[in-house]
Coordinates of C-alpha atoms and ligand atoms in Angstrom, one line a residue:
Chain A
M1 CA 42.9 3.2 -4.5
S2 CA 39.6 3.7 -5.8
K3 CA 39.3 7.3 -7.8
Y4 CA 35.8 7.4 -5.9
T5 CA 34.2 6.6 -2.6
T6 CA 30.3 6.2 -2.6
I7 CA 28.5 8.1 0.1
V8 CA 25.4 6.2 1.1
G9 CA 22.1 7.2 3.5
L10 CA 19.5 4.8 3.7
E11 CA 15.5 6.1 4.6
V12 CA 13.8 2.4 5.7
H13 CA 10.2 3.0 6.6
V14 CA 9.8 -0.6 8.7
Q15 CA 5.8 -1.6 8.9
L16 CA 5.3 -1.5 12.9
A17 CA 2.7 -4.8 13.3
T18 CA 0.2 -3.7 14.8
Q19 CA -3.4 -4.9 14.8
S20 CA -5.2 -1.6 13.4
K21 CA -4.1 1.5 11.8
L22 CA -2.8 4.4 13.2
F23 CA -5.1 6.9 14.2
C24 CA -8.4 5.0 13.5
R25 CA -9.7 1.0 14.4
C26 CA -9.8 -0.4 10.2
S27 CA -7.0 -3.5 10.0
T28 CA -4.1 -3.4 8.7
Q29 CA -4.3 -7.2 7.8
F30 CA -2.6 -7.3 4.6
G31 CA -4.3 -8.8 0.8
A32 CA -7.7 -8.4 2.4
A33 CA -10.4 -7.6 -0.9
P34 CA -9.5 -3.7 -2.2
N35 CA -11.0 -1.0 -0.1
T36 CA -12.4 -3.0 2.4
Q37 CA -10.3 -1.7 5.3
T38 CA -11.3 2.1 4.9
C39 CA -13.2 4.7 7.4
P40 CA -14.0 7.8 8.2
V41 CA -11.2 8.8 9.9
C42 CA -8.9 6.9 6.6
I43 CA -9.8 8.4 3.8
G44 CA -10.4 11.3 4.5
L45 CA -14.3 12.7 5.3
P46 CA -14.8 15.8 6.6
G47 CA -15.5 15.9 10.1
S48 CA -13.9 12.4 11.2
L49 CA -11.3 12.4 14.2
P50 CA -7.6 10.9 14.1
V51 CA -6.8 9.0 17.8
M52 CA -3.3 7.9 18.3
N53 CA -3.3 4.0 18.2
R54 CA -1.6 2.7 22.1
E55 CA 0.9 -0.6 19.9
A56 CA 2.1 1.5 17.6
L57 CA 3.2 3.9 20.3
R58 CA 5.1 1.3 22.2
L59 CA 6.2 -0.4 19.4
S60 CA 7.8 3.1 17.6
L61 CA 9.5 3.9 21.2
R62 CA 11.0 0.0 21.3
T63 CA 12.0 -0.1 18.7
A64 CA 14.4 3.7 19.1
L65 CA 15.5 2.5 21.8
A66 CA 17.0 0.0 20.4
I67 CA 18.3 2.3 17.9
G68 CA 20.4 3.6 21.0
C69 CA 18.6 7.1 20.7
E70 CA 18.0 9.6 22.4
I71 CA 13.5 9.9 23.0
P72 CA 12.9 14.6 23.5
P73 CA 10.8 15.4 26.4
L74 CA 7.7 15.6 23.7
T75 CA 6.2 14.6 20.3
K76 CA 3.8 16.2 17.9
W77 CA 2.5 14.8 14.7
D78 CA 2.0 17.8 11.9
R79 CA 1.2 17.5 7.8
K80 CA 2.5 17.2 4.8
Q81 CA 0.7 17.9 2.2
Y82 CA 1.2 17.3 -1.1
Y83 CA -1.8 16.1 -4.0
Y84 CA -1.4 13.0 -4.8
P85 CA -4.5 10.2 -5.4
D86 CA -3.1 7.3 -3.0
L87 CA -3.7 10.3 -0.3
P88 CA -6.8 10.3 -0.4
K89 CA -6.7 14.0 2.6
G90 CA -3.5 15.8 0.5
Y91 CA -1.8 15.7 3.4
Q92 CA 0.4 12.9 4.7
I93 CA 0.1 13.1 8.6
S94 CA 4.3 12.7 9.5
Q95 CA 6.9 14.5 12.1
F96 CA 8.4 17.1 10.9
D97 CA 10.5 19.6 14.2
M98 CA 9.9 17.0 17.0
P99 CA 10.2 13.6 15.5
M100 CA 9.9 10.7 18.7
S101 CA 13.0 9.8 18.9
E102 CA 16.4 10.5 17.2
H103 CA 20.7 10.6 16.9
G104 CA 21.2 6.7 17.7
Y105 CA 23.1 4.0 15.0
L106 CA 23.5 0.8 14.4
E107 CA 26.4 -1.0 14.2
I108 CA 27.8 -2.9 11.3
S109 CA 30.3 -5.4 11.4
D110 CA 31.3 -7.7 8.4
A111 CA 32.2 -11.2 9.1
K112 CA 34.6 -11.7 6.2
D113 CA 36.8 -8.4 7.4
R114 CA 35.5 -6.6 4.0
F115 CA 35.0 -3.2 5.9
E116 CA 36.1 -2.8 10.0
T117 CA 33.5 -2.5 12.1
K118 CA 32.1 0.7 12.3
R119 CA 28.8 2.4 14.0
I120 CA 25.8 4.5 11.2
R121 CA 24.6 6.9 12.4
I122 CA 20.9 7.3 12.4
L123 CA 19.5 11.1 12.5
R124 CA 16.0 10.3 13.6
A125 CA 13.2 8.0 13.3
H126 CA 9.5 8.7 13.9
L127 CA 6.2 7.5 13.5
E128 CA 4.2 7.7 11.0
E129 CA 1.2 7.0 7.8
D130 CA 1.4 5.6 5.0
A131 CA 0.0 6.0 2.0
G132 CA -3.0 4.0 0.0
K133 CA -2.1 2.2 -3.4
S134 CA -2.7 2.8 -7.3
S135 CA -2.5 0.4 -9.8
H136 CA -3.1 1.0 -14.1
D137 CA -2.9 -1.9 -16.0
E138 CA -1.1 -1.3 -19.2
S139 CA -3.7 -3.2 -21.2
A140 CA -5.6 -0.2 -20.8
A141 CA -3.8 2.1 -21.8
R142 CA -4.2 5.6 -21.6
G143 CA -7.0 3.8 -18.9
D144 CA -7.3 4.9 -15.4
S145 CA -6.2 3.9 -12.8
L146 CA -7.4 2.0 -9.2
I147 CA -6.8 3.2 -6.1
D148 CA -7.0 0.7 -2.9
L149 CA -6.8 3.1 -0.2
N150 CA -6.9 -0.3 2.7
R151 CA -2.8 0.1 3.6
T152 CA -3.2 4.3 4.4
G153 CA -3.2 4.7 7.7
T154 CA -0.6 2.2 8.5
P155 CA 1.8 2.7 11.2
L156 CA 4.7 3.5 9.5
L157 CA 8.7 4.5 11.7
E158 CA 10.5 6.1 9.2
I159 CA 14.3 5.2 10.1
V160 CA 16.8 7.9 9.0
S161 CA 20.3 7.1 9.0
E162 CA 23.7 9.2 8.4
P163 CA 25.3 8.8 4.6
D164 CA 27.9 7.0 6.7
M165 CA 27.8 3.7 4.6
R166 CA 30.5 3.8 2.1
G167 CA 28.9 1.4 -1.2
A168 CA 26.7 -0.8 -1.5
L169 CA 28.2 -3.9 1.0
E170 CA 28.1 -2.0 3.8
A171 CA 25.1 -0.6 2.8
R172 CA 23.7 -4.2 3.6
A173 CA 24.9 -4.5 6.3
Y174 CA 22.8 -1.6 7.4
L175 CA 20.0 -3.2 6.4
D176 CA 20.7 -6.9 7.5
E177 CA 20.9 -5.3 10.9
L178 CA 18.6 -3.6 10.8
K179 CA 15.9 -6.2 9.6
L180 CA 17.9 -8.5 11.9
L181 CA 16.9 -6.5 14.8
L182 CA 13.5 -5.6 14.1
T183 CA 13.0 -9.5 14.6
Y184 CA 14.4 -9.5 17.6
L185 CA 12.2 -6.9 18.9
G186 CA 8.7 -8.5 16.8
V187 CA 8.3 -5.1 15.8
S188 CA 7.1 -6.0 12.1
D189 CA 8.0 -8.6 9.9
C190 CA 9.7 -7.1 7.6
N191 CA 7.8 -8.8 4.7
M192 CA 9.4 -7.1 1.5
Q193 CA 7.3 -8.8 -0.9
E194 CA 3.9 -7.0 1.3
G195 CA 5.8 -3.9 1.4
S196 CA 6.2 -4.1 5.3
L197 CA 10.1 -3.1 4.9
R198 CA 11.3 0.2 1.8
V199 CA 14.4 1.0 1.2
D200 CA 15.1 4.7 0.0
A201 CA 18.8 5.4 -0.6
N202 CA 20.5 8.8 -1.1
V203 CA 24.1 7.9 -3.5
N204 CA 26.3 10.3 -4.0
L205 CA 30.3 10.3 -5.0
H206 CA 33.1 11.9 -2.6
L207 CA 36.0 12.2 -5.1
D208 CA 39.7 13.8 -5.0
E209 CA 40.1 16.8 -7.6
S210 CA 44.0 17.6 -7.6
G211 CA 43.9 18.5 -4.0
E212 CA 40.4 20.1 -3.9
R213 CA 37.7 16.7 -2.0
I214 CA 34.8 17.3 -4.1
A215 CA 30.6 16.5 -4.1
T216 CA 28.4 15.3 -6.5
P217 CA 24.9 15.7 -6.7
I218 CA 22.7 13.9 -4.3
V219 CA 20.5 11.4 -6.0
E220 CA 17.1 9.4 -3.6
I221 CA 17.0 5.5 -5.4
K222 CA 13.5 4.5 -5.1
N223 CA 11.7 1.1 -6.2
M224 CA 13.7 -1.2 -4.4
N225 CA 11.9 -4.3 -4.3
S226 CA 14.9 -6.1 -2.0
F227 CA 18.3 -5.7 -0.5
R228 CA 20.0 -7.2 -3.4
A229 CA 18.1 -4.3 -5.6
V230 CA 19.5 -1.8 -3.5
E231 CA 22.4 -2.9 -3.6
R232 CA 22.8 -3.8 -7.4
A233 CA 21.1 -0.1 -7.5
I234 CA 24.2 1.4 -5.6
D235 CA 26.4 -0.1 -7.4
Y236 CA 24.8 1.6 -10.7
E237 CA 24.5 4.6 -9.8
A238 CA 27.9 5.5 -8.2
I239 CA 29.8 4.6 -11.7
R240 CA 26.7 6.9 -13.6
Q241 CA 27.5 9.4 -11.1
Y242 CA 31.0 9.0 -12.3
T243 CA 30.3 9.7 -16.0
L244 CA 28.5 11.9 -15.9
W245 CA 30.9 14.0 -13.1
Q246 CA 33.4 13.7 -15.6
E247 CA 30.9 14.9 -18.8
S248 CA 28.9 17.1 -16.6
R249 CA 31.5 18.8 -13.6
Q250 CA 28.1 19.4 -12.0
K251 CA 28.6 19.4 -7.9
I252 CA 26.6 19.2 -5.3
G253 CA 24.8 22.4 -5.2
D254 CA 25.0 22.7 -9.3
V255 CA 21.5 20.9 -9.5
P256 CA 18.1 20.2 -7.1
K257 CA 18.7 17.4 -6.2
Q258 CA 17.0 14.0 -8.6
T259 CA 14.7 11.5 -7.5
R260 CA 15.4 8.0 -10.1
G261 CA 14.2 5.2 -9.5
W262 CA 15.5 1.7 -9.8
D263 CA 14.0 -0.7 -12.8
D264 CA 15.1 -4.5 -11.9
A265 CA 14.3 -6.0 -15.2
A266 CA 17.1 -3.0 -17.3
G267 CA 19.1 -3.6 -14.2
M268 CA 18.9 0.5 -14.5
T269 CA 18.0 3.5 -12.2
R270 CA 16.1 6.1 -14.4
G271 CA 15.2 9.4 -14.0
Q272 CA 11.3 10.4 -12.4
R273 CA 9.5 13.1 -13.3
S274 CA 10.8 15.9 -11.2
K275 CA 8.9 16.8 -8.0
E276 CA 10.7 20.5 -7.0
E277 CA 7.5 22.0 -7.7
S278 CA 5.7 19.9 -4.9
S279 CA 9.2 19.9 -2.7
D280 CA 7.1 22.5 -0.7
Y281 CA 5.2 20.5 1.5
R282 CA 4.0 23.3 4.1
Y283 CA 4.4 21.8 7.1
F284 CA 2.1 22.6 9.9
P285 CA 1.5 20.7 13.4
D286 CA -1.3 18.7 13.1
P287 CA -4.7 20.3 15.5
D288 CA -6.6 16.9 15.2
L289 CA -3.4 14.9 17.2
A290 CA -2.4 15.9 20.8
P291 CA 0.9 15.5 21.2
V292 CA 3.0 13.0 23.0
R293 CA 4.9 12.9 26.2
F294 CA 6.9 9.7 27.1
S295 CA 7.4 9.3 30.4
S296 CA 10.8 8.8 31.9
E297 CA 9.0 5.4 33.9
E298 CA 7.9 4.4 30.4
I299 CA 10.8 5.1 28.3
E300 CA 12.7 2.6 31.0
K301 CA 10.3 -0.1 31.1
S302 CA 10.7 -0.1 27.5
R303 CA 14.4 -0.5 27.7
N304 CA 13.7 -2.8 30.4
G305 CA 12.0 -5.2 27.9
L306 CA 13.8 -4.6 24.7
G307 CA 16.1 -8.4 25.6
E308 CA 19.2 -9.8 24.4
L309 CA 19.8 -8.3 20.8
P310 CA 21.4 -9.7 18.1
A311 CA 25.1 -7.4 19.3
A312 CA 25.3 -8.3 21.8
L313 CA 24.4 -12.2 21.8
R314 CA 27.0 -12.5 19.0
A315 CA 29.0 -10.4 21.1
R316 CA 28.4 -13.2 24.3
L317 CA 28.7 -16.5 22.1
Q318 CA 32.1 -14.9 21.1
S319 CA 33.3 -13.5 24.6
E320 CA 32.2 -16.9 26.1
F321 CA 31.9 -20.1 23.6
G322 CA 34.7 -19.0 21.9
L323 CA 33.0 -18.8 18.1
S324 CA 34.1 -16.9 15.9
L325 CA 32.0 -13.8 14.4
Y326 CA 31.5 -16.1 11.4
D327 CA 29.0 -19.1 14.0
A328 CA 28.4 -16.2 16.3
G329 CA 26.3 -14.5 12.7
V330 CA 25.6 -17.9 11.0
L331 CA 23.8 -18.5 15.0
V332 CA 21.9 -15.5 15.9
N333 CA 20.3 -14.8 12.0
Q334 CA 18.5 -17.5 11.8
G335 CA 16.4 -16.2 15.7
R336 CA 17.0 -17.1 19.3
E337 CA 15.1 -20.1 19.1
L338 CA 18.1 -21.3 17.3
V339 CA 20.8 -20.3 19.7
D340 CA 19.0 -21.2 23.1
Y341 CA 18.5 -25.1 21.2
F342 CA 22.6 -24.2 21.1
F343 CA 23.0 -22.5 24.7
A344 CA 20.5 -25.8 26.0
A345 CA 23.5 -28.2 24.2
V346 CA 26.2 -26.3 25.5
G347 CA 24.4 -26.4 28.9
Q348 CA 24.7 -29.7 29.0
G349 CA 28.3 -30.2 28.9
A350 CA 28.5 -30.5 24.9
P351 CA 31.0 -28.9 23.2
A352 CA 30.8 -25.5 22.0
K353 CA 32.8 -25.3 18.6
A354 CA 30.9 -29.2 18.0
V355 CA 27.4 -27.3 18.6
C356 CA 27.6 -24.9 16.1
N357 CA 29.2 -27.0 13.5
W358 CA 26.3 -29.8 14.1
V359 CA 24.1 -26.7 14.3
S360 CA 25.2 -24.5 11.8
Q361 CA 25.3 -27.3 9.6
E362 CA 23.2 -30.6 9.9
V363 CA 20.4 -28.6 11.7
L364 CA 19.6 -25.6 9.4
R365 CA 20.5 -28.2 6.5
V366 CA 17.7 -30.2 7.6
L367 CA 15.3 -27.6 9.1
K368 CA 15.1 -25.7 5.3
E369 CA 14.8 -29.4 3.7
R370 CA 11.8 -30.4 5.6
E371 CA 11.2 -26.6 6.6
L372 CA 11.0 -27.2 10.5
G373 CA 11.7 -24.1 13.0
I374 CA 13.5 -25.1 15.3
D375 CA 11.1 -26.3 17.4
A376 CA 10.1 -28.9 15.4
F377 CA 13.4 -30.6 15.1
P378 CA 12.9 -33.8 16.3
I379 CA 16.4 -34.1 17.2
S380 CA 16.7 -32.8 20.9
A381 CA 19.3 -31.0 22.7
G382 CA 19.8 -33.8 24.9
Q383 CA 19.7 -36.3 22.2
L384 CA 22.4 -34.0 19.8
V385 CA 24.7 -33.6 23.3
D386 CA 24.7 -37.5 23.5
F387 CA 24.8 -37.7 20.0
I388 CA 28.2 -35.5 19.5
A389 CA 29.0 -37.0 23.2
K390 CA 28.9 -40.5 21.1
L391 CA 31.1 -39.1 18.0
E392 CA 33.6 -37.5 20.8
S393 CA 34.5 -40.9 22.9
G394 CA 34.6 -42.5 19.2
Q395 CA 32.8 -44.8 19.8
L396 CA 30.6 -43.4 16.8
P397 CA 32.5 -43.5 13.6
S398 CA 33.0 -39.9 12.5
S399 CA 32.4 -41.8 9.1
R400 CA 29.3 -42.7 10.2
S401 CA 27.9 -40.0 11.7
R402 CA 25.7 -38.7 8.8
E403 CA 23.8 -41.8 9.6
V404 CA 23.3 -41.6 12.3
F405 CA 22.0 -38.2 12.7
D406 CA 19.6 -39.3 9.9
A407 CA 18.6 -41.8 11.2
M408 CA 17.6 -39.4 14.4
H409 CA 15.3 -36.7 13.0
S410 CA 13.9 -39.4 9.9
K411 CA 13.3 -42.2 12.2
N412 CA 13.2 -39.9 15.7
Q413 CA 15.0 -42.7 17.5
S414 CA 18.0 -41.5 20.1
A415 CA 22.1 -41.7 19.4
D416 CA 21.7 -45.0 20.9
Q417 CA 19.2 -46.8 18.8
A418 CA 19.7 -44.8 16.3
M419 CA 23.4 -47.1 16.1
Q420 CA 21.9 -50.1 16.6
K421 CA 19.5 -50.2 14.0
L422 CA 22.3 -49.3 11.4
G423 CA 24.4 -52.0 13.6
I424 CA 27.0 -49.3 14.6
E425 CA 29.5 -50.4 17.3
E426 CA 33.2 -49.9 18.1
V427 CA 35.4 -52.1 17.0
D428 CA 37.9 -52.8 19.6
D429 CA 41.4 -51.8 18.8
S430 CA 43.0 -55.5 18.8
A431 CA 39.6 -57.0 16.1
L432 CA 41.3 -53.0 13.7
E433 CA 44.6 -54.7 14.6
N434 CA 43.9 -57.9 13.2
L435 CA 42.3 -56.8 10.3
C436 CA 44.9 -54.3 9.4
R437 CA 47.2 -57.5 10.0
E438 CA 44.7 -59.4 7.5
L439 CA 44.8 -56.4 4.6
L440 CA 48.4 -55.7 4.2
E441 CA 49.5 -60.0 4.0
A442 CA 47.1 -59.8 1.3
N443 CA 48.7 -56.2 -0.6
P444 CA 52.0 -57.1 -0.1
Q445 CA 53.1 -54.1 -2.9
V446 CA 51.0 -51.4 -0.6
V447 CA 53.9 -52.4 2.0
A448 CA 56.3 -51.8 -0.6
D449 CA 55.2 -48.5 -2.0
V450 CA 54.9 -47.5 2.0
Q451 CA 58.4 -48.7 3.4
G452 CA 59.7 -47.1 -0.5
G453 CA 58.0 -43.5 1.2
K454 CA 54.9 -43.4 -0.5
Q455 CA 52.8 -43.7 2.9
Q456 CA 49.3 -43.0 0.4
A457 CA 49.5 -46.4 -0.7
V458 CA 47.9 -46.8 2.6
G459 CA 44.5 -45.5 1.2
A460 CA 43.8 -48.0 -1.0
L461 CA 43.3 -50.5 2.0
I462 CA 40.6 -48.3 3.5
G463 CA 38.3 -48.8 1.2
Q464 CA 38.7 -52.7 1.4
A465 CA 39.0 -52.1 5.5
K466 CA 35.0 -50.4 5.4
K467 CA 33.7 -53.0 3.6
K468 CA 35.4 -56.2 5.8
N469 CA 34.1 -54.1 8.9
P470 CA 31.7 -50.9 8.1
N471 CA 32.3 -49.3 11.6
A472 CA 36.4 -49.5 11.0
D473 CA 37.0 -46.1 11.3
P474 CA 39.2 -44.9 8.2
G475 CA 42.1 -42.7 10.3
R476 CA 42.1 -45.4 13.3
V477 CA 42.4 -48.1 10.0
R478 CA 45.6 -45.4 8.4
G479 CA 47.1 -45.3 11.5
I480 CA 47.8 -48.9 12.7
C481 CA 48.7 -49.7 9.4
L482 CA 51.5 -47.4 9.1
E483 CA 52.7 -48.5 12.5
L484 CA 51.9 -52.4 11.5
I485 CA 54.7 -51.6 8.6
G486 CA 57.1 -49.2 10.2
R487 CA 57.4 -52.4 13.0
G488 CA 58.2 -54.4 10.0
L489 CA 54.3 -56.3 10.6
Chain B
M1 CA 1.4 42.1 5.0
A2 CA 0.6 42.3 1.2
L3 CA 1.5 39.2 -0.8
T4 CA 2.4 38.7 -4.4
T5 CA 1.3 37.7 -7.3
E6 CA 4.2 35.5 -8.0
E7 CA 3.7 34.1 -4.5
V8 CA 0.2 32.7 -5.3
E9 CA 0.5 31.3 -8.0
K10 CA 3.1 29.4 -6.3
V11 CA 0.3 28.2 -3.3
A12 CA -2.3 27.4 -6.6
L13 CA 0.0 25.2 -8.1
L14 CA 1.4 23.3 -5.0
S15 CA -2.7 22.7 -4.3
R16 CA -2.8 21.7 -7.9
L17 CA -6.1 25.7 -9.0
Q18 CA -6.0 27.4 -11.9
F19 CA -6.4 31.0 -11.6
T20 CA -7.6 33.2 -14.5
P21 CA -4.9 36.7 -14.1
Q22 CA -9.0 37.9 -13.0
E23 CA -8.7 35.2 -10.5
L24 CA -5.7 36.0 -9.2
A25 CA -5.6 39.2 -9.0
S26 CA -8.5 39.3 -6.9
L27 CA -7.6 36.4 -4.6
T28 CA -4.2 38.6 -4.0
A29 CA -5.9 41.3 -2.4
E30 CA -7.9 38.5 -0.5
L31 CA -5.8 36.2 0.8
G32 CA -3.4 39.2 1.0
K33 CA -6.4 40.4 3.8
I34 CA -6.5 37.3 5.7
V35 CA -2.9 37.3 6.4
G36 CA -2.6 40.0 7.2
Y37 CA -5.8 39.7 9.7
V38 CA -3.7 36.4 11.1
D39 CA -0.2 39.2 11.1
L40 CA -2.4 40.7 14.2
L41 CA -1.6 38.1 16.0
G42 CA 1.9 39.5 16.2
E43 CA 1.0 43.0 18.4
V44 CA 0.9 40.3 21.3
D45 CA 3.9 40.3 23.1
T46 CA 5.0 37.0 23.8
T47 CA 8.4 37.8 25.1
G48 CA 9.1 34.9 27.7
V49 CA 6.3 32.4 26.7
E50 CA 7.4 29.3 26.2
P51 CA 5.9 28.4 22.0
M52 CA 2.6 25.3 22.3
A53 CA 3.3 22.5 19.9
H54 CA -0.5 22.2 20.4
A55 CA -3.5 25.4 20.9
I56 CA -5.2 22.8 23.8
E57 CA -2.7 21.3 26.9
L58 CA -3.9 17.0 26.2
L59 CA -1.0 15.6 25.9
N60 CA -1.1 11.3 25.0
V61 CA -4.8 11.0 22.9
T62 CA -4.8 7.2 22.6
Q63 CA -7.1 3.9 22.0
D64 CA -5.8 0.4 22.4
D65 CA -5.0 -1.4 18.9
Q66 CA -8.2 -3.2 18.8
T67 CA -10.1 -3.9 15.2
R68 CA -13.3 -2.2 14.7
S69 CA -15.5 -2.6 11.6
S70 CA -14.7 -0.9 8.5
L71 CA -17.2 1.0 6.4
T72 CA -18.4 -1.7 3.8
R73 CA -16.5 -1.4 0.2
E74 CA -20.3 -0.1 -1.4
E75 CA -19.7 2.8 1.8
A76 CA -16.5 3.2 1.0
L77 CA -16.7 4.0 -3.0
A78 CA -20.5 5.6 -2.9
N79 CA -18.9 9.3 -3.2
A80 CA -16.0 8.6 -5.5
P81 CA -16.9 10.3 -9.1
K82 CA -15.9 7.5 -11.0
Q83 CA -15.1 3.9 -9.2
N84 CA -15.6 0.1 -10.4
G85 CA -17.3 -1.1 -7.6
E86 CA -14.1 -2.5 -6.6
G87 CA -11.7 0.7 -6.0
Y88 CA -11.1 4.3 -7.3
L89 CA -10.6 5.5 -10.6
V90 CA -8.7 8.5 -11.1
P91 CA -6.6 9.7 -14.2
A92 CA -3.2 7.3 -15.0
V93 CA -1.1 7.3 -12.8
L94 CA 2.6 6.4 -14.8
G95 CA 5.5 5.5 -13.6
D96 CA 6.1 7.2 -10.3
Ligands
ZN501 ZN1 -9.8 3.8 9.1

């Protein structure tokens, strides 16, 4: 029994895959030269008027429905006011008390059963604009910071979970599942390096102190640049908070919520300048933007167009095709195209488990090595089915299957062509028996050993058999030899 | 409604403004008058009136997601108090 439970809630900011910004038509393309994608609206010049991007609304609605959110009858945008150099208007257009969606959930499970399948409740998902970027030349000591406003006004969907995760493992599972879902939905490229997906974590501890349930103060962790960093930061923070609790005995409410930044190189969180003074954002409805009402037709249309999502797909692979949760996860994590390849092969009669094994091991290996997508994979689903059938019937010895597989994808050959080129043909039983008899006669010591009870002595003959006939199947050679010895040759 | 000096000080801090004690005193009085004027609205009986999210009854004002040309960098930076031809220069932003 652990001394404490780590409680985690996550705020995920997802950049939506629109061409233009949320309230102006400047490009959202990543990587452009600084300050070449701005206009009077996104740099907050007087007299400019923001107008809502219809595609951003569509993508938000699609995501909100996929995470099981309710869509309120009316939604509006508010100004969240604070002063920061990367926020040219002096306020961020966000959503305060009437978010576009609320009360959803995401189910997480673990193929290795390290935690039980559970629903993580989602408090809300709201649509807001991104800020710009500031950079500071460290070498310039006290020099100026450079502000690039290209990113200002890019649409972000902020997905706020309830504090339903217990520890880093569940937080990681939630992030992996959310990212996979967003990828299936096609609403974001989810590229963490380019900042398309950003995560803040709220962490505190629950502990039992002589029968009393105690919660420690909540700490918000920022600046985590990978899912791995999120896991490490949570693990670090739990230990730090437990140590601090033992010293200070501070409970939730005793001190204001603290913000700490993750330092990945140092492997620790550091306290950030208190923003207590600016915690009063003085939200008020943005008078420049009209509220939005999603019609029920629009909501139904969006819901019907979600397609088969990862959780449903995994469930189907398990129930209809008998795959394990782990195997289903491996296929689904690679994207819908790979799952479709699996379906195509199974649909042509190949056994699901065999197809799954070849796809999740050899096919994925080759795709990775050759940096290909499944759409460009040289072995068609039909050819894979043919290959597996030859293997299952014994026409292709399993010991040589990898050679054939490699020839098929590297030389664009069919299973038949590859086997022919490699000189693989089925060795019939009588030929194999003759071969075994020859070997046993030449190796009386092996025969004596087996008769003396050491069956494994036969192993010494398998290498010799393969030298004499590369198509000899090791399993069959072993079986026939034992049988012959048993019959007294 | 009368504002207190503390309230005005807080709003000034949030707005990154600094005032002398004299300015603070006169602003407290002036702001108090403005807020008092808006308070007049409180005299209207709104019993049974549904709250509005916006001053005008418009909904769903949207545009297609089609990019248009942006300002040139020279234009964008033209009014900056300090810039280096690439971006706006501001006093060092350190940490976060
Ligand atoms: Zn713009």
